[in-house]
Short mmCIF file of C-alpha atoms in Angstrom, two decimals:
data_model
loop_
_atom_site.label_atom_id
_atom_site.label_comp_id
_atom_site.label_asym_id
_atom_site.label_seq_id
_atom_site.Cartn_x
_atom_site.Cartn_y
_atom_site.Cartn_z
CA GLY A 78 0.00 0.00 0.00
CA GLU A 79 0.92 3.64 -0.06
CA ASP A 80 3.42 4.91 2.47
CA VAL A 81 4.39 8.44 3.48
CA GLU A 82 7.41 9.15 5.67
CA GLN A 83 8.60 12.24 7.51
CA SER A 84 11.30 13.03 10.01
CA LEU A 85 9.87 13.33 13.51
CA PHE A 86 11.33 16.54 14.79
CA LEU A 87 12.76 19.87 13.62
CA SER A 88 14.02 22.77 15.71
CA VAL A 89 14.75 26.22 14.28
CA ARG A 90 15.38 29.71 15.59
CA GLU A 91 12.79 32.43 15.13
CA GLY A 92 13.40 34.31 11.87
CA ASP A 93 15.21 31.41 10.20
CA SER A 94 13.74 29.30 7.42
CA SER A 95 12.32 25.86 8.19
CA VAL A 96 12.36 23.01 5.71
CA ILE A 97 10.18 19.98 6.40
CA ASN A 98 10.72 16.96 4.18
CA CYS A 99 8.47 14.10 3.12
CA THR A 100 8.88 11.02 0.94
CA TYR A 101 6.10 8.92 -0.50
CA THR A 102 5.85 5.65 -2.40
CA ASP A 103 2.76 5.99 -4.60
CA SER A 104 4.02 7.02 -8.02
CA SER A 105 0.42 7.70 -9.07
CA SER A 106 -0.21 10.33 -6.41
CA THR A 107 -2.25 13.14 -7.90
CA TYR A 108 -2.30 15.71 -5.10
CA LEU A 109 0.10 16.24 -2.21
CA TYR A 110 -0.86 18.27 0.81
CA TRP A 111 0.62 19.96 3.84
CA TYR A 112 -1.55 20.18 6.95
CA LYS A 113 -0.72 21.90 10.27
CA GLN A 114 -1.94 20.60 13.62
CA GLU A 115 -1.64 22.68 16.77
CA PRO A 116 -2.02 21.06 20.22
CA GLY A 117 -5.57 19.91 20.85
CA ALA A 118 -6.76 21.11 17.45
CA GLY A 119 -7.81 19.53 14.18
CA LEU A 120 -5.88 19.68 10.94
CA GLN A 121 -5.53 22.99 9.14
CA LEU A 122 -4.88 22.84 5.40
CA LEU A 123 -1.81 24.93 4.61
CA THR A 124 -1.25 24.28 0.93
CA TYR A 125 -1.30 21.60 -1.71
CA ILE A 126 0.37 20.87 -5.03
CA PHE A 127 -0.81 18.97 -8.07
CA SER A 128 1.55 16.22 -9.15
CA ASN A 129 2.38 17.85 -12.50
CA MET A 130 3.84 20.90 -10.75
CA ASP A 131 7.38 21.35 -9.44
CA MET A 132 6.86 24.29 -7.14
CA LYS A 133 4.14 26.33 -5.52
CA GLN A 134 4.59 29.49 -3.48
CA ASP A 135 2.03 30.99 -1.13
CA GLN A 136 3.25 33.93 0.97
CA ARG A 137 5.81 32.47 3.43
CA LEU A 138 5.26 28.92 2.23
CA THR A 139 7.09 27.26 -0.66
CA VAL A 140 6.35 23.69 -1.70
CA LEU A 141 8.84 21.80 -3.83
CA LEU A 142 7.97 18.50 -5.50
CA ASN A 143 10.51 16.11 -7.01
CA LYS A 144 8.30 13.53 -8.63
CA LYS A 145 11.20 11.40 -9.85
CA ASP A 146 12.49 10.94 -6.29
CA LYS A 147 8.99 11.05 -4.76
CA HIS A 148 10.13 13.82 -2.43
CA LEU A 149 8.05 16.73 -1.18
CA SER A 150 9.25 19.62 0.96
CA LEU A 151 7.67 22.57 2.73
CA ARG A 152 9.77 25.66 3.31
CA ILE A 153 8.54 28.25 5.81
CA ALA A 154 10.33 31.57 5.46
CA ASP A 155 10.89 33.82 8.50
CA THR A 156 9.63 31.18 10.91
CA GLN A 157 7.68 32.55 13.87
CA THR A 158 6.82 31.06 17.27
CA GLY A 159 3.23 30.70 16.05
CA ASP A 160 4.49 28.23 13.46
CA SER A 161 5.31 25.74 16.22
CA ALA A 162 3.06 22.75 15.51
CA ILE A 163 3.02 19.31 13.93
CA TYR A 164 3.13 19.35 10.13
CA PHE A 165 1.64 16.47 8.19
CA CYS A 166 2.41 15.56 4.63
CA ALA A 167 -0.42 13.69 2.85
CA GLU A 168 -1.05 12.28 -0.58
CA THR A 169 -4.08 11.17 -2.48
CA ASN A 170 -4.66 9.35 -5.72
CA ILE A 171 -7.97 10.34 -7.26
CA LEU A 172 -7.37 8.06 -10.21
CA THR A 173 -7.89 4.82 -8.23
CA GLY A 174 -11.59 5.36 -8.48
CA GLY A 175 -14.34 5.67 -5.93
CA GLY A 176 -12.43 7.20 -3.07
CA ASN A 177 -10.28 10.16 -2.14
CA LYS A 178 -8.40 8.65 0.77
CA LEU A 179 -5.66 10.83 2.20
CA THR A 180 -2.58 8.88 3.27
CA PHE A 181 -0.73 10.81 5.95
CA GLY A 182 2.82 10.74 7.18
CA THR A 183 3.56 10.46 10.90
CA GLY A 184 4.02 14.21 11.20
CA THR A 185 7.01 16.47 11.90
CA GLN A 186 7.05 18.38 15.19
CA LEU A 187 8.38 21.88 14.47
CA LYS A 188 9.73 23.76 17.45
CA VAL A 189 10.60 27.43 17.02
CA GLU A 190 12.99 28.82 19.59
CA LEU A 191 13.58 32.47 20.44
CA GLU B 149 -18.41 30.10 6.40
CA ALA B 150 -18.74 27.74 9.35
CA GLY B 151 -16.25 24.89 9.48
CA VAL B 152 -16.73 21.22 10.25
CA ALA B 153 -18.35 20.79 13.67
CA GLN B 154 -17.80 17.81 15.93
CA SER B 155 -19.09 16.79 19.34
CA PRO B 156 -18.28 15.93 21.98
CA ARG B 157 -14.75 17.33 22.09
CA TYR B 158 -13.67 14.88 24.81
CA LYS B 159 -14.98 11.54 26.02
CA ILE B 160 -13.74 9.14 28.67
CA ILE B 161 -15.29 5.68 28.90
CA GLU B 162 -14.44 2.27 30.27
CA LYS B 163 -13.63 -0.65 28.02
CA ARG B 164 -16.63 -2.59 26.75
CA GLN B 165 -18.83 0.52 26.94
CA SER B 166 -20.28 2.13 23.83
CA VAL B 167 -19.71 5.66 22.54
CA ALA B 168 -20.97 7.81 19.67
CA PHE B 169 -19.47 10.82 17.93
CA TRP B 170 -21.29 13.37 15.83
CA CYS B 171 -20.13 15.41 12.84
CA ASN B 172 -21.75 18.27 10.93
CA PRO B 173 -19.85 18.97 7.69
CA ILE B 174 -19.45 22.28 5.91
CA SER B 175 -22.73 23.26 4.27
CA GLY B 176 -23.00 21.89 0.75
CA HIS B 177 -20.18 19.38 1.11
CA ALA B 178 -21.28 16.07 -0.38
CA THR B 179 -18.33 13.99 0.81
CA LEU B 180 -17.69 13.21 4.47
CA TYR B 181 -14.79 11.30 6.02
CA TRP B 182 -14.01 9.84 9.45
CA TYR B 183 -10.34 9.42 10.38
CA GLN B 184 -8.74 7.86 13.46
CA GLN B 185 -5.56 9.49 14.77
CA ILE B 186 -3.67 7.49 17.38
CA LEU B 187 -1.19 9.45 19.48
CA GLY B 188 2.07 10.00 17.61
CA GLN B 189 0.67 8.91 14.25
CA GLY B 190 -0.96 10.51 11.25
CA PRO B 191 -4.71 10.17 10.72
CA LYS B 192 -5.98 6.98 9.06
CA LEU B 193 -9.21 6.85 7.08
CA LEU B 194 -11.99 4.78 8.64
CA ILE B 195 -14.87 5.52 6.27
CA GLN B 196 -15.83 7.84 3.41
CA PHE B 197 -19.39 8.81 2.49
CA GLN B 198 -20.61 10.35 -0.75
CA ASN B 199 -23.96 11.92 0.20
CA ASN B 200 -25.60 9.08 2.17
CA GLY B 201 -23.73 6.23 0.49
CA VAL B 202 -20.52 4.54 1.63
CA VAL B 203 -17.59 4.91 -0.80
CA ASP B 204 -14.80 3.28 1.21
CA ASP B 205 -15.04 1.49 4.56
CA SER B 206 -12.22 -0.97 3.99
CA GLN B 207 -10.32 0.19 7.10
CA LEU B 208 -13.33 0.28 9.42
CA PRO B 209 -13.29 -2.50 12.09
CA LYS B 210 -16.84 -3.54 11.36
CA ASP B 211 -17.14 -5.89 14.31
CA ARG B 212 -17.23 -2.89 16.66
CA PHE B 213 -17.37 0.30 14.61
CA SER B 214 -20.36 1.59 12.65
CA ALA B 215 -21.13 4.85 10.92
CA GLU B 216 -24.10 6.37 9.21
CA ARG B 217 -25.07 9.46 7.27
CA LEU B 218 -28.76 8.85 6.80
CA LYS B 219 -29.82 12.16 5.25
CA GLY B 220 -26.54 12.92 3.53
CA VAL B 221 -25.60 15.73 5.90
CA ASP B 222 -24.71 14.93 9.55
CA SER B 223 -22.94 11.73 10.42
CA THR B 224 -22.44 9.62 13.53
CA LEU B 225 -19.64 7.18 14.28
CA LYS B 226 -20.26 4.55 16.95
CA ILE B 227 -17.98 2.15 18.78
CA GLN B 228 -19.52 -0.80 20.60
CA PRO B 229 -17.90 -2.29 22.60
CA ALA B 230 -14.84 -0.06 23.01
CA LYS B 231 -11.35 -1.47 23.54
CA LEU B 232 -8.30 0.17 25.10
CA GLU B 233 -6.66 0.48 21.67
CA ASP B 234 -9.56 2.65 20.45
CA SER B 235 -8.14 5.55 22.48
CA ALA B 236 -7.44 8.16 19.81
CA VAL B 237 -8.66 11.39 18.27
CA TYR B 238 -11.52 10.88 15.83
CA LEU B 239 -11.45 13.46 13.08
CA CYS B 240 -14.26 14.29 10.71
CA ALA B 241 -13.54 15.96 7.39
CA SER B 242 -15.67 17.09 4.47
CA SER B 243 -15.15 18.12 0.87
CA LEU B 244 -17.34 19.51 -1.89
CA GLY B 245 -16.90 16.40 -3.97
CA ASP B 246 -14.86 13.24 -3.85
CA GLN B 247 -11.93 14.84 -5.69
CA GLU B 248 -11.88 18.07 -3.74
CA THR B 249 -9.78 19.33 -0.83
CA GLN B 250 -10.73 17.97 2.58
CA TYR B 251 -11.38 20.29 5.52
CA PHE B 252 -11.11 18.92 9.04
CA GLY B 253 -13.05 19.46 12.23
CA PRO B 254 -11.41 19.88 15.68
CA GLY B 255 -11.78 16.17 16.49
CA THR B 256 -13.15 14.16 19.42
CA ARG B 257 -10.55 12.88 21.89
CA LEU B 258 -11.52 9.46 23.20
CA LEU B 259 -9.87 7.82 26.18
CA VAL B 260 -10.81 4.22 26.95
CA LEU B 261 -9.88 3.07 30.47
#
C-alpha cells in the first residue's frame, strides 16, 4: 500500500527558514498536501500541489515536489513562534476510483525557539 | 463560512462501553470522512461517504465500529464495545466532492480506560 514518511522533529530559531521533508511511495499520487496541527486542534490545510507541478509558493510557504524521487518539501520563510506545531504531509490518488483517501505521514514536530 | 463541527470534544469511557461521535460537515459538502488518529501517528481513514452512500469502509473495524449518514448531511460514528486500543482522536472531514480538498473538524478525543 501507499506509504508516506517524515522526520519526527525539527528545531529552528525564530526568523530562520524551516524546511520539512516528506517522501512517498505511490508514483500515481495526484495531489500532495501539507496540513498543520496545533495542540488539541484539528488539521488545518496549509497548501497543496498537483503532481504535475514542481513548485508552488504561497506567501511564506514554498512547496517543492521532485516527482522522480517522490520527495516533497515545505519551506517556511521567516519562521515565527506561532508556526510551532506538527506538520503532516499527505497524498491522495484520485485516479484509483471511488475514493479520495488521504494517506498521511507520521508528522514532523516543528519547534521554534527564540 | 462555518467549518466542520464535531461533538463531543472529549470523552472518557471504560472498556466494553459504547460511545458515539457526531459530525456536521461544511454546508454543501457532499463527501464526508471519518479518520482515526492514534497518538504519535498521522490520521488513518476509517470511512468515506458520498452523500448518504458509503464509498470506502475498507479500514473500518466492522465488528465494533459503525457509521451512518442517513440524510446525507450529519454523520455519527459509533464504537460498541470499546477497547483500550480505540483511544485516539476521531477526526471528521468534508469536501465539496470526492476529488476536492478535505477540511477537518477539531476532532473528538476518546480515552478508553
